Coordinates of C-alpha atoms in Angstrom, one line a residue:
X185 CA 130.5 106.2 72.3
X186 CA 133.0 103.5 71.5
X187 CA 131.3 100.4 72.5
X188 CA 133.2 97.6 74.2
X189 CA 134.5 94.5 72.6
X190 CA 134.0 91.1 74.2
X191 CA 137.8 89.4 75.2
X192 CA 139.1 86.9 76.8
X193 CA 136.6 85.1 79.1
X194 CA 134.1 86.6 78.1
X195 CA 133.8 85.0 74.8
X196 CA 131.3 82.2 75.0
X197 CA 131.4 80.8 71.4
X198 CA 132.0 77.0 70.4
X199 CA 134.2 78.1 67.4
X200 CA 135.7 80.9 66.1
X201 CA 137.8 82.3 63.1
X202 CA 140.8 83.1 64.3
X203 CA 143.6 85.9 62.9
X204 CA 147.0 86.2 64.1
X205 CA 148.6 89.4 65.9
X206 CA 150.2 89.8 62.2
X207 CA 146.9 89.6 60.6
X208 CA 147.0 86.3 58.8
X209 CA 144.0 83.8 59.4
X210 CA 144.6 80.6 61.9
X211 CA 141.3 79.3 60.1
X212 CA 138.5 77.8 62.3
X213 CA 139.1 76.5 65.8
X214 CA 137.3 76.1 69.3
X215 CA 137.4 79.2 71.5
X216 CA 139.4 77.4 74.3
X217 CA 142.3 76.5 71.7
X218 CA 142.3 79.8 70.8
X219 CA 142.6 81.5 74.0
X220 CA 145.7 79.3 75.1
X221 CA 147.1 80.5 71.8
X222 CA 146.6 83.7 72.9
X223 CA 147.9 83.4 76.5
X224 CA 151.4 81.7 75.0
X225 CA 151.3 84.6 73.6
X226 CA 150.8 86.9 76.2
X227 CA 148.1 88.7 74.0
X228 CA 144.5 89.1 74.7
X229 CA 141.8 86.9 71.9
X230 CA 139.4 90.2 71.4
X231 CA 136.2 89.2 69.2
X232 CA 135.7 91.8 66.3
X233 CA 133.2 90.5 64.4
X234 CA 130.8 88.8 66.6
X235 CA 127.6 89.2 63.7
X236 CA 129.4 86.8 61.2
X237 CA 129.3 82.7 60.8
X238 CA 131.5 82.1 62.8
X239 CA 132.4 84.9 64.9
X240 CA 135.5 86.2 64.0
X241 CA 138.6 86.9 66.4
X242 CA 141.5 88.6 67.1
X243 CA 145.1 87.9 68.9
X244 CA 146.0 91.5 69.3
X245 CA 147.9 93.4 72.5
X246 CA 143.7 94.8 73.7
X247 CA 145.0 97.8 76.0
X248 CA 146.9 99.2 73.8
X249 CA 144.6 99.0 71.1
X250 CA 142.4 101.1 73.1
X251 CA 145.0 103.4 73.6
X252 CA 145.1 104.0 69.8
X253 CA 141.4 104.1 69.5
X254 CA 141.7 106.7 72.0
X255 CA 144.4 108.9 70.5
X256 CA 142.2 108.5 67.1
X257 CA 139.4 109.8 68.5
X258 CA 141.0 112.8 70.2
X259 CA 143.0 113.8 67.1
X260 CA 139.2 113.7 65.2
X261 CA 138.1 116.3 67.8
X262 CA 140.6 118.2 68.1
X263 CA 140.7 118.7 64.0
X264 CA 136.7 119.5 63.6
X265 CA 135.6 122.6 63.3
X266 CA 132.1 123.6 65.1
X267 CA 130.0 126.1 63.1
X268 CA 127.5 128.0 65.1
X269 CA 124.3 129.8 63.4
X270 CA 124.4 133.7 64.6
X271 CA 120.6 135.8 64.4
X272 CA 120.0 139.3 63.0
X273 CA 116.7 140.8 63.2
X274 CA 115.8 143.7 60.9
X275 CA 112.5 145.3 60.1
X276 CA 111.7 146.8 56.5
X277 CA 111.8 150.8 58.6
X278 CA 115.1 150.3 60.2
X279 CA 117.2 154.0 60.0
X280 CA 120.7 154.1 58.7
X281 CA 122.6 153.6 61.8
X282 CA 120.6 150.7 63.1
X283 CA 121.2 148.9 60.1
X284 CA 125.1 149.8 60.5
X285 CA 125.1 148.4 63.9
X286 CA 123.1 145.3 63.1
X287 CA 125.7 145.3 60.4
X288 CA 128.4 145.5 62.4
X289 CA 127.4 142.7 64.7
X290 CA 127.3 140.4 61.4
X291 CA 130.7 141.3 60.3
X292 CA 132.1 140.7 64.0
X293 CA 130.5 136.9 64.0
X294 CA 131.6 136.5 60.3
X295 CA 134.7 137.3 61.4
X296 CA 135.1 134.9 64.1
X297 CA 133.7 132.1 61.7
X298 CA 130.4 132.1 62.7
X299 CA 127.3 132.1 60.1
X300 CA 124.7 134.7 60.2
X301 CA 120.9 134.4 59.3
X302 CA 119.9 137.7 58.8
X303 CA 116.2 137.8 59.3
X304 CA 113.5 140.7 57.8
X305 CA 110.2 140.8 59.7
X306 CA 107.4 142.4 58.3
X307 CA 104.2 142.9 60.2
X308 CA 101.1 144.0 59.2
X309 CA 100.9 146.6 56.7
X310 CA 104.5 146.0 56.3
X311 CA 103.4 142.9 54.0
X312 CA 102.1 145.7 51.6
X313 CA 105.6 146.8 50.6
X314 CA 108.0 144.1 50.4
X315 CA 109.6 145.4 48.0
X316 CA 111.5 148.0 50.9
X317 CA 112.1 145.0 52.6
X318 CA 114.2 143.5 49.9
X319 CA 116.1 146.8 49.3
X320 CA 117.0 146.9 53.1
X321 CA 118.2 143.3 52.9
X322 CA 120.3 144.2 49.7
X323 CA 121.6 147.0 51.2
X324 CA 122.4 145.0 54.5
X325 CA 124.1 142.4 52.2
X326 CA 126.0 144.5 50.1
X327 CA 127.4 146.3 53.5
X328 CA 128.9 143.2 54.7
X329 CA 130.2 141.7 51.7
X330 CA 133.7 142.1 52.2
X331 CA 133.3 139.7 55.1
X332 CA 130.9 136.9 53.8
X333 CA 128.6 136.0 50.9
X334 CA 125.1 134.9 51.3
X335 CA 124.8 131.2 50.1
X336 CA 121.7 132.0 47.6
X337 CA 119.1 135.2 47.2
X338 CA 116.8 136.5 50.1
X339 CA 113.8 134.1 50.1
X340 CA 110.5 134.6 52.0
X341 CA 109.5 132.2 55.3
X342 CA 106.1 133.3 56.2
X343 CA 106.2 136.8 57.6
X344 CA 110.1 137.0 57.1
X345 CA 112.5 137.6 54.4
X346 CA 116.2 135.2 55.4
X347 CA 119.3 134.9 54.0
X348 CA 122.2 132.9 55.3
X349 CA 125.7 134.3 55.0
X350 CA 128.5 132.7 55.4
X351 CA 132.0 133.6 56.4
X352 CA 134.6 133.9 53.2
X353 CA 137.3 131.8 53.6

């Protein structure tokens, strides 16, 4: 994604502002006295700011500042974390072992660092009684508590009760 700056040749400005390797400014000159500054130098004229009045341009060492921007970009990925969303289904009737499985799946992702949305379908006359369904889901929260905390109450999405729980740190 790192888009490529125009150098050297490429540059087809009259006049640009011009900063030294060490950063200070060379003021305003034409682009071809600022490229044989640059080749004295044996340093590339990189543009890096070609939106502004005049353009504005660099004497800089151009491979290995891609090198760094490399290196930068790797030591970004390399320290982000990626957070994937695990599913639980449940239904207000569930029996006490399924819910101890289904349970047991969500403590396994929590564990690995994953969140769970745990989900509560009601259909039909299920609708009725939502009240069971929010004492299952209480009782499924309260079973993996030791792992993660939902981030706020059970809330209703159409024909489902969800909850998001994430991992405790």
């Amino acid at each position: 994604m790192s888009k490529e700056l125009i150098i050297n040749d490429q540059i087809r400005e009259k006049e640009l502002r011009v900063l030294s390797d060490s950063g200070e400014q060379l003021g305003v000159m034409p682009a071809k006295e600022a490229q044989i500054l640059a080749n004295s130098k044996n340093l590339d004229l990189v543009m890096i700011s070609p939106n502004a009045a005049p353009p504005v341009c660099r004497i800089m060492d151009y491979g290995k500042y891609k090198y760094e921007q490399s290196r930068k970009e790797k030591e970004a990925k390399k320290n982000q974390k990626i957070i994937t969303i695990k599913e639980v289904r449940l239904r207000p009737g569930i029996e006490e072992n399924d819910l101890q499985t289904k349970a047991n799946n969500a403590i396994k992702f929590l564990k690995k660092g994953d969140k769970v949305k745990v989900e509560l379908r009601f259909r039909g006359r299920e609708l009725g009684h939502k009240d069971i369904g929010k004492v299952v889901m209480l009782k499924f929260i309260d079973t993996v508590k030791e792992f993660g905390e939902p981030t706020k109450a059970p809330a209703f999405e159409g024909n489902s009760m969800v909850v998001m729980i994430d991992p405790k740190k």
